[in-house]
Amino acid sequence: MGQKIHPGGLRVGVIHDWKSNWYTGNKDFADYLQEDVKIRQHIYNKLSHAGLSDILIRKDAQRITIDIYTARPGIVIGKSGVEVDALRKDIHGMTSKAVHININEIKRPELDAKLVAQSIAEQLENRVSFRRAMKRSLASAIRSGAQGVKVMCGGRLGGGEMSRSESYSEGRVPLHTIRADIDYGFAEAKTTTGRIGVKVWINKGEIMPSGYESSTGQADTRLGDQDQARRRGGRAEGLGESRQGGRGRGADREGLGPVRQRRPRRGGQGRPRGGRQEASAETVEQPRTDEQGVSAEGREQPVIEPQVEETAPSVADAPDATTQEQTEDPTKLDQSGDESAEKKKASTKAASKPAASRAAKPKAPASKAKSTTADSAEKAPNAKRTTKKKDDS
């Protein structure tokens, strides 16, 4: 039941007042009701860009009083009241009664469900990701002091072929707790793929029954006055104002509930507002040294000597086997491409060899010698071949 009924309609007459206040007989009831519908529709169509939250109507036989709650009162009023005068003339032409319009500013639009739903719908129309828009509005409402928020979007989310609904919630949003001041808002986003519906529930606290009188004498005021103060975001909004008397609660945080008193810190008083606490020498714990260390039984702790690893004598006396760095002789690098230097080097190597090794070495057969000479002729440099060609020519 709580999920299928309008939260405002469920609480009408208990903590919320009616949005239309007039009385008539059965004969004129339908005309009065149709008149209210036309007035609201005309105002919403004309001031759709002004961030309208709610419209309250009070009527009698010759006079109509309209209360408009908006987050942008400057747009509704217009330059030197031009927009309000035009709106007053339009409604007077529709009803032929004297029209009086009151414009009330909503100080905290993050806590108004209708405005939050409209902002999400505008973001969806501007192709913002629906998850990002929902989470951003959720976080801003919780940061502003709401006790619970629930946001739901339904339709072709992200341009999908199949429509679906996704919701995010944080905090506490009770369904059947009638004393909970739950604000409900609905808006539609007209995207290129179709319409996406946005629903928002915001729990602003609890409003206790008449037995809990407040310090400002709120129990003597009318229910409609309390409801107007809640819409404006004044002191009468939420849990704290109704629960202040006789409970020893802290000061009300702008009508959104009692402020919890923070516990003082261990080192002394709490951190000052707007800066860091200057740590005094008494509150700061000084580090202990080993000389002052005492065990739990009160005995002095033994002195701990650092252990230094010593190398064995056999290892220490071992000869140094590290390889020395090898550097190349620069003269060798210069003579690397010189053929005369290579021939001298080969002759010196041959002279240094012992004669016995030369005698022991057998001679190669004649066939092998011929093959080696043929191979050497094939591997001769190109310069010799070119000289032969020149000679022939």
C-alpha atoms as a printed R data frame, in Angstrom:
    type eleno elety resid chain resno       x       y       z
1   ATOM     1    CA   MET     A     1   0.000   0.000   0.000
2   ATOM     2    CA   GLY     A     2   2.743   2.443   0.912
3   ATOM     3    CA   GLN     A     3   4.484   1.940  -2.424
4   ATOM     4    CA   LYS     A     4   1.363   2.579  -4.530
5   ATOM     5    CA   ILE     A     5  -0.115   5.661  -2.878
6   ATOM     6    CA   HIS     A     6   0.926   9.312  -3.017
7   ATOM     7    CA   PRO     A     7   2.903  10.091   0.168
8   ATOM     8    CA   GLY     A     8   1.367  13.553   0.381
9   ATOM     9    CA   GLY     A     9  -2.197  12.293   0.024
10  ATOM    10    CA   LEU     A    10  -1.629   9.675   2.717
11  ATOM    11    CA   ARG     A    11  -0.569  12.380   5.204
12  ATOM    12    CA   VAL     A    12  -3.158  15.039   4.372
13  ATOM    13    CA   GLY     A    13  -4.932  16.185   7.528
14  ATOM    14    CA   VAL     A    14  -2.319  14.585   9.792
15  ATOM    15    CA   ILE     A    15   0.925  16.458   9.146
16  ATOM    16    CA   HIS     A    16   0.184  18.056   5.743
17  ATOM    17    CA   ASP     A    17  -2.551  20.500   4.784
18  ATOM    18    CA   TRP     A    18  -4.706  20.521   1.650
19  ATOM    19    CA   LYS     A    19  -3.316  22.360  -1.372
20  ATOM    20    CA   SER     A    20  -6.735  23.852  -2.167
21  ATOM    21    CA   ASN     A    21  -8.750  25.492   0.626
22  ATOM    22    CA   TRP     A    22 -12.363  26.382  -0.157
23  ATOM    23    CA   TYR     A    23 -15.819  25.135   0.631
24  ATOM    24    CA   THR     A    24 -18.948  24.931  -1.506
25  ATOM    25    CA   GLY     A    25 -22.055  22.847  -1.885
26  ATOM    26    CA   ASN     A    26 -22.619  19.910  -4.168
27  ATOM    27    CA   LYS     A    27 -23.983  22.184  -6.874
28  ATOM    28    CA   ASP     A    28 -20.778  24.192  -7.477
29  ATOM    29    CA   PHE     A    29 -18.178  21.605  -6.429
30  ATOM    30    CA   ALA     A    30 -17.326  20.424  -9.965
31  ATOM    31    CA   ASP     A    31 -16.945  24.004 -11.256
32  ATOM    32    CA   TYR     A    32 -14.635  24.979  -8.381
33  ATOM    33    CA   LEU     A    33 -12.535  21.859  -8.887
34  ATOM    34    CA   GLN     A    34 -12.234  22.424 -12.643
35  ATOM    35    CA   GLU     A    35 -11.272  26.034 -11.964
36  ATOM    36    CA   ASP     A    36  -8.386  24.903  -9.735
37  ATOM    37    CA   VAL     A    37  -7.146  22.506 -12.386
38  ATOM    38    CA   LYS     A    38  -7.150  25.233 -15.058
39  ATOM    39    CA   ILE     A    39  -5.336  27.727 -12.809
40  ATOM    40    CA   ARG     A    40  -2.559  25.265 -11.949
41  ATOM    41    CA   GLN     A    41  -2.177  24.131 -15.550
42  ATOM    42    CA   HIS     A    42  -1.938  27.708 -16.795
43  ATOM    43    CA   ILE     A    43   0.699  28.673 -14.212
44  ATOM    44    CA   TYR     A    44   2.822  25.558 -14.864
45  ATOM    45    CA   ASN     A    45   2.717  26.127 -18.637
46  ATOM    46    CA   LYS     A    46   3.585  29.827 -18.403
47  ATOM    47    CA   LEU     A    47   6.316  29.505 -15.726
48  ATOM    48    CA   SER     A    48   7.728  26.084 -16.546
49  ATOM    49    CA   HIS     A    49  11.287  27.482 -16.635
50  ATOM    50    CA   ALA     A    50  11.007  29.210 -13.243
51  ATOM    51    CA   GLY     A    51  11.515  26.143 -11.024
52  ATOM    52    CA   LEU     A    52   7.999  25.916  -9.584
53  ATOM    53    CA   SER     A    53   7.586  23.562  -6.668
54  ATOM    54    CA   ASP     A    54   4.037  23.973  -5.399
55  ATOM    55    CA   ILE     A    55   0.899  26.059  -5.904
56  ATOM    56    CA   LEU     A    56  -1.596  26.590  -3.076
57  ATOM    57    CA   ILE     A    57  -5.041  28.048  -3.767
58  ATOM    58    CA   ARG     A    58  -7.468  29.641  -1.292
59  ATOM    59    CA   LYS     A    59 -10.861  30.766  -2.599
60  ATOM    60    CA   ASP     A    60 -14.043  32.387  -1.460
61  ATOM    61    CA   ALA     A    61 -16.981  33.905  -3.343
62  ATOM    62    CA   GLN     A    62 -15.188  37.044  -4.620
63  ATOM    63    CA   ARG     A    63 -11.437  36.499  -4.064
64  ATOM    64    CA   ILE     A    64  -8.717  34.009  -5.031
65  ATOM    65    CA   THR     A    65  -5.366  33.883  -3.203
66  ATOM    66    CA   ILE     A    66  -2.574  31.917  -4.878
67  ATOM    67    CA   ASP     A    67   0.705  31.042  -3.155
68  ATOM    68    CA   ILE     A    68   3.496  30.116  -5.580
69  ATOM    69    CA   TYR     A    69   6.617  28.388  -4.209
70  ATOM    70    CA   THR     A    70   9.588  28.709  -6.529
71  ATOM    71    CA   ALA     A    71  13.368  28.479  -6.448
72  ATOM    72    CA   ARG     A    72  13.689  31.444  -8.891
73  ATOM    73    CA   PRO     A    73  11.389  34.215  -7.674
74  ATOM    74    CA   GLY     A    74  13.044  36.791  -9.916
75  ATOM    75    CA   ILE     A    75  11.815  35.010 -13.054
76  ATOM    76    CA   VAL     A    76   8.255  34.753 -11.683
77  ATOM    77    CA   ILE     A    77   8.109  38.414 -10.653
78  ATOM    78    CA   GLY     A    78   9.810  39.758 -13.754
79  ATOM    79    CA   LYS     A    79  11.275  43.204 -14.249
80  ATOM    80    CA   SER     A    80   9.383  45.593 -11.924
81  ATOM    81    CA   GLY     A    81   6.577  43.019 -11.498
82  ATOM    82    CA   VAL     A    82   5.558  42.737 -15.161
83  ATOM    83    CA   GLU     A    83   5.238  38.930 -15.161
84  ATOM    84    CA   VAL     A    84   3.107  38.867 -12.007
85  ATOM    85    CA   ASP     A    85   0.751  41.509 -13.367
86  ATOM    86    CA   ALA     A    86   0.321  39.582 -16.611
87  ATOM    87    CA   LEU     A    87  -0.351  36.365 -14.686
88  ATOM    88    CA   ARG     A    88  -2.887  38.152 -12.468
89  ATOM    89    CA   LYS     A    89  -4.761  39.457 -15.509
90  ATOM    90    CA   ASP     A    90  -4.848  36.006 -17.113
91  ATOM    91    CA   ILE     A    91  -6.297  34.351 -14.016
92  ATOM    92    CA   HIS     A    92  -8.790  37.191 -13.549
93  ATOM    93    CA   GLY     A    93  -9.999  36.606 -17.115
94  ATOM    94    CA   MET     A    94 -10.408  32.885 -16.415
95  ATOM    95    CA   THR     A    95 -12.296  33.226 -13.105
96  ATOM    96    CA   SER     A    96 -13.698  36.817 -13.140
97  ATOM    97    CA   LYS     A    97 -12.671  37.201  -9.492
98  ATOM    98    CA   ALA     A    98 -10.171  39.383  -7.643
99  ATOM    99    CA   VAL     A    99  -6.792  37.630  -7.746
100 ATOM   100    CA   HIS     A   100  -4.023  38.035  -5.179
101 ATOM   101    CA   ILE     A   101  -0.676  36.284  -5.793
102 ATOM   102    CA   ASN     A   102   2.003  35.597  -3.164
103 ATOM   103    CA   ILE     A   103   5.459  34.471  -4.330
104 ATOM   104    CA   ASN     A   104   7.545  32.504  -1.817
105 ATOM   105    CA   GLU     A   105  11.178  31.607  -2.331
106 ATOM   106    CA   ILE     A   106  12.477  28.088  -1.595
107 ATOM   107    CA   LYS     A   107  15.795  28.585   0.167
108 ATOM   108    CA   ARG     A   108  17.041  25.014  -0.230
109 ATOM   109    CA   PRO     A   109  15.956  23.512  -3.557
110 ATOM   110    CA   GLU     A   110  18.069  20.378  -2.893
111 ATOM   111    CA   LEU     A   111  15.455  19.307  -0.312
112 ATOM   112    CA   ASP     A   112  12.404  19.857  -2.515
113 ATOM   113    CA   ALA     A   113  11.388  16.643  -4.271
114 ATOM   114    CA   LYS     A   114   9.632  18.379  -7.171
115 ATOM   115    CA   LEU     A   115  12.645  20.570  -7.951
116 ATOM   116    CA   VAL     A   116  15.044  17.626  -7.681
117 ATOM   117    CA   ALA     A   117  12.898  15.622 -10.121
118 ATOM   118    CA   GLN     A   118  12.816  18.576 -12.536
119 ATOM   119    CA   SER     A   119  16.594  18.969 -12.407
120 ATOM   120    CA   ILE     A   120  17.112  15.264 -13.159
121 ATOM   121    CA   ALA     A   121  14.645  15.477 -16.070
122 ATOM   122    CA   GLU     A   122  16.494  18.480 -17.506
123 ATOM   123    CA   GLN     A   123  19.793  16.625 -17.313
124 ATOM   124    CA   LEU     A   124  18.286  13.605 -19.080
125 ATOM   125    CA   GLU     A   125  17.009  15.880 -21.855
126 ATOM   126    CA   ASN     A   126  20.557  17.256 -22.214
127 ATOM   127    CA   ARG     A   127  21.888  13.712 -22.737
128 ATOM   128    CA   VAL     A   128  23.528  13.366 -19.324
129 ATOM   129    CA   SER     A   129  23.921   9.816 -18.047
130 ATOM   130    CA   PHE     A   130  20.900   8.911 -15.926
131 ATOM   131    CA   ARG     A   131  23.051   7.172 -13.311
132 ATOM   132    CA   ARG     A   132  25.244  10.218 -12.898
133 ATOM   133    CA   ALA     A   133  22.241  12.568 -12.600
134 ATOM   134    CA   MET     A   134  20.508  10.358 -10.034
135 ATOM   135    CA   LYS     A   135  23.595   9.859  -7.876
136 ATOM   136    CA   ARG     A   136  24.490  13.546  -7.954
137 ATOM   137    CA   SER     A   137  21.018  14.623  -6.763
138 ATOM   138    CA   LEU     A   138  21.065  11.886  -4.131
139 ATOM   139    CA   ALA     A   139  24.374  13.063  -2.717
140 ATOM   140    CA   SER     A   140  23.380  16.750  -2.694
141 ATOM   141    CA   ALA     A   141  20.136  16.026  -0.805
142 ATOM   142    CA   ILE     A   142  21.920  13.946   1.839
143 ATOM   143    CA   ARG     A   143  24.594  16.634   2.156
144 ATOM   144    CA   SER     A   144  21.902  19.265   2.721
145 ATOM   145    CA   GLY     A   145  20.559  17.349   5.721
146 ATOM   146    CA   ALA     A   146  17.843  14.975   4.489
147 ATOM   147    CA   GLN     A   147  17.360  11.802   6.519
148 ATOM   148    CA   GLY     A   148  16.639   9.682   3.471
149 ATOM   149    CA   VAL     A   149  16.308   9.987  -0.307
150 ATOM   150    CA   LYS     A   150  14.972   7.645  -2.969
151 ATOM   151    CA   VAL     A   151  15.166   8.350  -6.724
152 ATOM   152    CA   MET     A   152  13.606   6.243  -9.494
153 ATOM   153    CA   CYS     A   153  13.779   6.643 -13.278
154 ATOM   154    CA   GLY     A   154  11.682   4.635 -15.715
155 ATOM   155    CA   GLY     A   155  11.605   4.506 -19.520
156 ATOM   156    CA   ARG     A   156  14.058   3.891 -22.351
157 ATOM   157    CA   LEU     A   157  17.063   4.622 -20.193
158 ATOM   158    CA   GLY     A   158  20.194   5.265 -22.223
159 ATOM   159    CA   GLY     A   159  18.211   4.884 -25.458
160 ATOM   160    CA   GLY     A   160  17.651   1.147 -24.935
161 ATOM   161    CA   GLU     A   161  15.075  -0.754 -26.961
162 ATOM   162    CA   MET     A   162  13.373  -2.167 -23.869
163 ATOM   163    CA   SER     A   163  12.123   0.231 -21.232
164 ATOM   164    CA   ARG     A   164  13.155  -0.436 -17.663
165 ATOM   165    CA   SER     A   165  13.273   1.320 -14.307
166 ATOM   166    CA   GLU     A   166  16.246   1.874 -12.028
167 ATOM   167    CA   SER     A   167  16.309   3.379  -8.563
168 ATOM   168    CA   TYR     A   168  18.885   4.534  -6.026
169 ATOM   169    CA   SER     A   169  18.190   5.156  -2.354
170 ATOM   170    CA   GLU     A   170  20.126   6.290   0.661
171 ATOM   171    CA   GLY     A   171  19.084   6.776   4.257
172 ATOM   172    CA   ARG     A   172  15.629   6.058   5.642
173 ATOM   173    CA   VAL     A   173  12.403   6.548   3.657
174 ATOM   174    CA   PRO     A   174   9.562   4.861   5.640
175 ATOM   175    CA   LEU     A   175   6.361   3.925   3.811
176 ATOM   176    CA   HIS     A   176   3.780   3.682   6.589
177 ATOM   177    CA   THR     A   177   5.204   6.074   9.190
178 ATOM   178    CA   ILE     A   178   2.674   8.872   8.803
179 ATOM   179    CA   ARG     A   179   4.523  11.262  11.131
180 ATOM   180    CA   ALA     A   180   7.514  11.161   8.737
181 ATOM   181    CA   ASP     A   181   7.600  14.306   6.597
182 ATOM   182    CA   ILE     A   182   8.133  12.739   3.166
183 ATOM   183    CA   ASP     A   183   8.128  15.041   0.157
184 ATOM   184    CA   TYR     A   184   7.263  13.460  -3.191
185 ATOM   185    CA   GLY     A   185   7.910  14.860  -6.643
186 ATOM   186    CA   PHE     A   186   7.407  13.677 -10.213
187 ATOM   187    CA   ALA     A   187   8.672  15.003 -13.545
188 ATOM   188    CA   GLU     A   188   8.959  13.785 -17.130
189 ATOM   189    CA   ALA     A   189  11.960  14.096 -19.417
190 ATOM   190    CA   LYS     A   190  11.043  14.420 -23.102
191 ATOM   191    CA   THR     A   191  13.996  12.749 -24.813
192 ATOM   192    CA   THR     A   192  14.460  11.829 -28.479
193 ATOM   193    CA   THR     A   193  13.850   8.143 -27.702
194 ATOM   194    CA   GLY     A   194  10.707   8.757 -25.644
195 ATOM   195    CA   ARG     A   195   9.568  10.021 -22.272
196 ATOM   196    CA   ILE     A   196  11.384   9.084 -19.087
197 ATOM   197    CA   GLY     A   197   9.565   9.457 -15.791
198 ATOM   198    CA   VAL     A   198  11.444  10.611 -12.681
199 ATOM   199    CA   LYS     A   199  10.142  10.057  -9.135
200 ATOM   200    CA   VAL     A   200  11.798  11.431  -6.007
201 ATOM   201    CA   TRP     A   201  11.067  10.784  -2.333
202 ATOM   202    CA   ILE     A   202  12.817  12.894   0.332
203 ATOM   203    CA   ASN     A   203  12.455  12.266   4.065
204 ATOM   204    CA   LYS     A   204  12.902  15.561   5.936
205 ATOM   205    CA   GLY     A   205  12.401  14.172   9.441
206 ATOM   206    CA   GLU     A   206   9.451  13.418  11.697
207 ATOM   207    CA   ILE     A   207   6.646  15.704  12.842
208 ATOM   208    CA   MET     A   208   5.388  14.630  16.238
209 ATOM   209    CA   PRO     A   209   1.722  14.924  17.351
210 ATOM   210    CA   SER     A   210   0.294  17.781  19.385
211 ATOM   211    CA   GLY     A   211   1.572  16.363  22.700
212 ATOM   212    CA   TYR     A   212   5.109  17.423  21.826
213 ATOM   213    CA   GLU     A   213   4.904  21.215  22.034
214 ATOM   214    CA   SER     A   214   7.832  23.147  20.684
215 ATOM   215    CA   SER     A   215   9.628  26.080  22.249
216 ATOM   216    CA   THR     A   216   8.017  28.513  19.782
217 ATOM   217    CA   GLY     A   217   4.443  27.450  20.626
218 ATOM   218    CA   GLN     A   218   3.955  25.634  17.345
219 ATOM   219    CA   ALA     A   219   1.107  23.541  18.770
220 ATOM   220    CA   ASP     A   220  -1.134  26.636  18.821
221 ATOM   221    CA   THR     A   221  -0.576  27.444  15.144
222 ATOM   222    CA   ARG     A   222  -2.659  26.091  12.296
223 ATOM   223    CA   LEU     A   223  -1.614  23.035  10.346
224 ATOM   224    CA   GLY     A   224  -1.536  25.109   7.154
225 ATOM   225    CA   ASP     A   225   0.899  27.616   8.674
226 ATOM   226    CA   GLN     A   226   3.206  24.791   9.718
227 ATOM   227    CA   ASP     A   227   2.985  23.330   6.224
228 ATOM   228    CA   GLN     A   228   3.883  26.672   4.629
229 ATOM   229    CA   ALA     A   229   6.850  27.069   6.951
230 ATOM   230    CA   ARG     A   230   8.085  23.596   5.968
231 ATOM   231    CA   ARG     A   231   7.783  24.404   2.246
232 ATOM   232    CA   ARG     A   232   9.749  27.620   2.655
233 ATOM   233    CA   GLY     A   233  12.468  25.760   4.566
234 ATOM   234    CA   GLY     A   234  12.004  27.713   7.786
235 ATOM   235    CA   ARG     A   235  12.324  26.682  11.423
236 ATOM   236    CA   ALA     A   236   9.187  24.587  11.505
237 ATOM   237    CA   GLU     A   237  10.554  22.063   9.011
238 ATOM   238    CA   GLY     A   238  11.349  18.531  10.055
239 ATOM   239    CA   LEU     A   239  11.953  16.692  13.293
240 ATOM   240    CA   GLY     A   240  13.956  19.068  15.415
241 ATOM   241    CA   GLU     A   241  11.419  21.850  15.915
242 ATOM   242    CA   SER     A   242   8.693  19.515  17.138
243 ATOM   243    CA   ARG     A   243  10.972  17.478  19.392
244 ATOM   244    CA   GLN     A   244  12.883  20.237  21.110
245 ATOM   245    CA   GLY     A   245  10.683  20.642  24.187
246 ATOM   246    CA   GLY     A   246  11.285  18.409  27.198
247 ATOM   247    CA   ARG     A   247  13.829  16.104  25.605
248 ATOM   248    CA   GLY     A   248  17.125  17.854  26.148
249 ATOM   249    CA   ARG     A   249  17.989  17.813  22.464
250 ATOM   250    CA   GLY     A   250  20.516  20.082  20.818
251 ATOM   251    CA   ALA     A   251  19.734  23.105  18.728
252 ATOM   252    CA   ASP     A   252  17.794  22.532  15.530
253 ATOM   253    CA   ARG     A   253  19.886  22.518  12.355
254 ATOM   254    CA   GLU     A   254  17.657  24.792  10.251
255 ATOM   255    CA   GLY     A   255  14.638  22.639  11.062
256 ATOM   256    CA   LEU     A   256  16.151  19.405   9.783
257 ATOM   257    CA   GLY     A   257  16.598  17.660  13.095
258 ATOM   258    CA   PRO     A   258  18.626  17.976  16.275
259 ATOM   259    CA   VAL     A   259  22.315  18.492  15.990
260 ATOM   260    CA   ARG     A   260  24.350  15.799  17.706
261 ATOM   261    CA   GLN     A   261  26.770  17.195  20.202
262 ATOM   262    CA   ARG     A   262  30.242  15.988  19.398
263 ATOM   263    CA   ARG     A   263  32.247  14.298  22.080
264 ATOM   264    CA   PRO     A   264  35.327  16.152  23.252
265 ATOM   265    CA   ARG     A   265  38.617  14.700  22.109
266 ATOM   266    CA   ARG     A   266  40.919  12.782  24.410
267 ATOM   267    CA   GLY     A   267  43.620  15.404  24.435
268 ATOM   268    CA   GLY     A   268  41.291  18.174  25.660
269 ATOM   269    CA   GLN     A   269  38.775  20.411  23.944
270 ATOM   270    CA   GLY     A   270  37.491  19.754  20.446
271 ATOM   271    CA   ARG     A   271  39.044  21.082  17.301
272 ATOM   272    CA   PRO     A   272  38.285  24.775  16.790
273 ATOM   273    CA   ARG     A   273  36.077  25.750  13.876
274 ATOM   274    CA   GLY     A   274  37.863  26.765  10.699
275 ATOM   275    CA   GLY     A   275  41.397  25.741  11.653
276 ATOM   276    CA   ARG     A   276  43.607  23.100  13.200
277 ATOM   277    CA   GLN     A   277  43.990  22.667  16.905
278 ATOM   278    CA   GLU     A   278  47.326  23.784  18.266
279 ATOM   279    CA   ALA     A   279  48.778  20.781  20.044
280 ATOM   280    CA   SER     A   280  50.160  21.677  23.469
281 ATOM   281    CA   ALA     A   281  53.167  19.973  25.016
282 ATOM   282    CA   GLU     A   282  51.004  18.419  27.758
283 ATOM   283    CA   THR     A   283  48.520  16.704  25.475
284 ATOM   284    CA   VAL     A   284  51.061  15.375  22.985
285 ATOM   285    CA   GLU     A   285  52.363  11.928  23.865
286 ATOM   286    CA   GLN     A   286  56.146  11.929  24.021
287 ATOM   287    CA   PRO     A   287  58.039   8.913  22.653
288 ATOM   288    CA   ARG     A   288  59.775   6.640  25.172
289 ATOM   289    CA   THR     A   289  63.388   5.700  25.107
290 ATOM   290    CA   ASP     A   290  64.815   2.306  26.050
291 ATOM   291    CA   GLU     A   291  66.078   3.682  29.346
292 ATOM   292    CA   GLN     A   292  62.566   4.652  30.444
293 ATOM   293    CA   GLY     A   293  60.922   1.461  29.244
294 ATOM   294    CA   VAL     A   294  59.175  -0.565  31.962
295 ATOM   295    CA   SER     A   295  57.300  -3.819  31.528
296 ATOM   296    CA   ALA     A   296  53.727  -4.440  32.685
297 ATOM   297    CA   GLU     A   297  54.929  -5.964  36.012
298 ATOM   298    CA   GLY     A   298  57.060  -2.911  36.761
299 ATOM   299    CA   ARG     A   299  60.427  -4.517  36.025
300 ATOM   300    CA   GLU     A   300  62.932  -2.716  33.951
301 ATOM   301    CA   GLN     A   301  63.357  -4.104  30.482
302 ATOM   302    CA   PRO     A   302  66.740  -5.674  29.677
303 ATOM   303    CA   VAL     A   303  69.082  -3.772  27.455
304 ATOM   304    CA   ILE     A   304  68.898  -5.057  23.902
305 ATOM   305    CA   GLU     A   305  72.239  -5.076  22.162
306 ATOM   306    CA   PRO     A   306  72.231  -4.994  18.389
307 ATOM   307    CA   GLN     A   307  73.560  -8.153  16.774
308 ATOM   308    CA   VAL     A   308  76.169  -7.555  14.082
309 ATOM   309    CA   GLU     A   309  76.915 -10.441  11.747
310 ATOM   310    CA   GLU     A   310  80.628 -11.295  11.617
311 ATOM   311    CA   THR     A   311  82.257 -13.079   8.697
312 ATOM   312    CA   ALA     A   312  84.035 -16.359   9.350
313 ATOM   313    CA   PRO     A   313  87.898 -16.220   9.469
314 ATOM   314    CA   SER     A   314  88.212 -18.701   6.631
315 ATOM   315    CA   VAL     A   315  86.105 -16.519   4.405
316 ATOM   316    CA   ALA     A   316  87.941 -13.366   5.438
317 ATOM   317    CA   ASP     A   317  91.392 -14.878   4.647
318 ATOM   318    CA   ALA     A   318  90.361 -16.214   1.242
319 ATOM   319    CA   PRO     A   319  92.170 -14.636  -1.743
320 ATOM   320    CA   ASP     A   320  90.412 -12.063  -3.806
321 ATOM   321    CA   ALA     A   321  88.873 -13.889  -6.787
322 ATOM   322    CA   THR     A   322  87.093 -10.976  -8.339
323 ATOM   323    CA   THR     A   323  87.717 -10.462 -12.010
324 ATOM   324    CA   GLN     A   324  89.542  -7.316 -12.947
325 ATOM   325    CA   GLU     A   325  88.129  -4.952 -15.468
326 ATOM   326    CA   GLN     A   326  89.480  -5.598 -18.957
327 ATOM   327    CA   THR     A   327  90.318  -2.600 -21.103
328 ATOM   328    CA   GLU     A   328  91.073  -2.784 -24.780
329 ATOM   329    CA   ASP     A   329  94.304  -1.433 -26.198
330 ATOM   330    CA   PRO     A   330  93.590   1.667 -28.376
331 ATOM   331    CA   THR     A   331  96.448   0.733 -30.770
332 ATOM   332    CA   LYS     A   332  94.687  -2.528 -31.553
333 ATOM   333    CA   LEU     A   333  91.477  -0.718 -32.400
334 ATOM   334    CA   ASP     A   334  93.392   1.578 -34.786
335 ATOM   335    CA   GLN     A   335  95.155  -1.314 -36.536
336 ATOM   336    CA   SER     A   336  92.039  -3.511 -36.827
337 ATOM   337    CA   GLY     A   337  91.475  -2.676 -40.526
338 ATOM   338    CA   ASP     A   338  95.173  -2.546 -41.578
339 ATOM   339    CA   GLU     A   339  96.300  -5.618 -43.648
340 ATOM   340    CA   SER     A   340 100.023  -5.060 -43.048
341 ATOM   341    CA   ALA     A   341  99.462  -4.977 -39.299
342 ATOM   342    CA   GLU     A   342  97.476  -8.224 -39.464
343 ATOM   343    CA   LYS     A   343 100.313  -9.890 -41.471
344 ATOM   344    CA   LYS     A   344 102.926  -8.776 -38.927
345 ATOM   345    CA   LYS     A   345 100.753 -10.107 -36.116
346 ATOM   346    CA   ALA     A   346 100.407 -13.492 -37.849
347 ATOM   347    CA   SER     A   347 104.186 -13.732 -38.459
348 ATOM   348    CA   THR     A   348 104.993 -12.978 -34.828
349 ATOM   349    CA   LYS     A   349 102.537 -15.663 -33.700
350 ATOM   350    CA   ALA     A   350 104.097 -18.214 -36.027
351 ATOM   351    CA   ALA     A   351 107.623 -17.380 -34.789
352 ATOM   352    CA   SER     A   352 106.580 -17.695 -31.163
353 ATOM   353    CA   LYS     A   353 105.255 -21.237 -31.628
354 ATOM   354    CA   PRO     A   354 107.785 -23.950 -30.597
355 ATOM   355    CA   ALA     A   355 109.506 -25.966 -33.227
356 ATOM   356    CA   ALA     A   356 108.369 -29.293 -31.732
357 ATOM   357    CA   SER     A   357 104.757 -28.447 -32.267
358 ATOM   358    CA   ARG     A   358 105.514 -27.519 -35.854
359 ATOM   359    CA   ALA     A   359 107.269 -30.861 -36.428
360 ATOM   360    CA   ALA     A   360 104.499 -32.878 -34.810
361 ATOM   361    CA   LYS     A   361 101.858 -31.271 -36.962
362 ATOM   362    CA   PRO     A   362 101.287 -33.430 -40.127
363 ATOM   363    CA   LYS     A   363 101.207 -31.943 -43.569
364 ATOM   364    CA   ALA     A   364  97.914 -31.601 -45.313
365 ATOM   365    CA   PRO     A   365  97.349 -33.638 -48.487
366 ATOM   366    CA   ALA     A   366  97.756 -32.041 -51.900
367 ATOM   367    CA   SER     A   367  94.037 -32.242 -52.723
368 ATOM   368    CA   LYS     A   368  93.178 -30.273 -49.632
369 ATOM   369    CA   ALA     A   369  95.822 -27.700 -50.418
370 ATOM   370    CA   LYS     A   370  94.404 -27.227 -53.898
371 ATOM   371    CA   SER     A   371  90.872 -26.784 -52.517
372 ATOM   372    CA   THR     A   372  92.047 -24.192 -50.012
373 ATOM   373    CA   THR     A   373  93.800 -22.227 -52.743
374 ATOM   374    CA   ALA     A   374  90.658 -22.335 -54.872
375 ATOM   375    CA   ASP     A   375  88.539 -21.114 -51.970
376 ATOM   376    CA   SER     A   376  90.961 -18.298 -51.275
377 ATOM   377    CA   ALA     A   377  90.835 -17.306 -54.925
378 ATOM   378    CA   GLU     A   378  87.034 -17.156 -54.779
379 ATOM   379    CA   LYS     A   379  87.129 -15.067 -51.620
380 ATOM   380    CA   ALA     A   380  89.606 -12.572 -53.019
381 ATOM   381    CA   PRO     A   381  88.551  -8.955 -52.772
382 ATOM   382    CA   ASN     A   382  86.738  -7.221 -55.605
383 ATOM   383    CA   ALA     A   383  89.625  -4.807 -56.084
384 ATOM   384    CA   LYS     A   384  91.865  -7.530 -57.682
385 ATOM   385    CA   ARG     A   385  89.105  -8.548 -60.096
386 ATOM   386    CA   THR     A   386  88.674  -5.000 -61.254
387 ATOM   387    CA   THR     A   387  92.411  -4.663 -61.900
388 ATOM   388    CA   LYS     A   388  92.378  -7.807 -64.056
389 ATOM   389    CA   LYS     A   389  89.537  -6.418 -66.158
390 ATOM   390    CA   LYS     A   390  91.444  -3.184 -66.681
391 ATOM   391    CA   ASP     A   391  94.546  -5.046 -67.778
392 ATOM   392    CA   ASP     A   392  92.538  -7.086 -70.277
393 ATOM   393    CA   SER     A   393  91.060  -3.990 -71.733
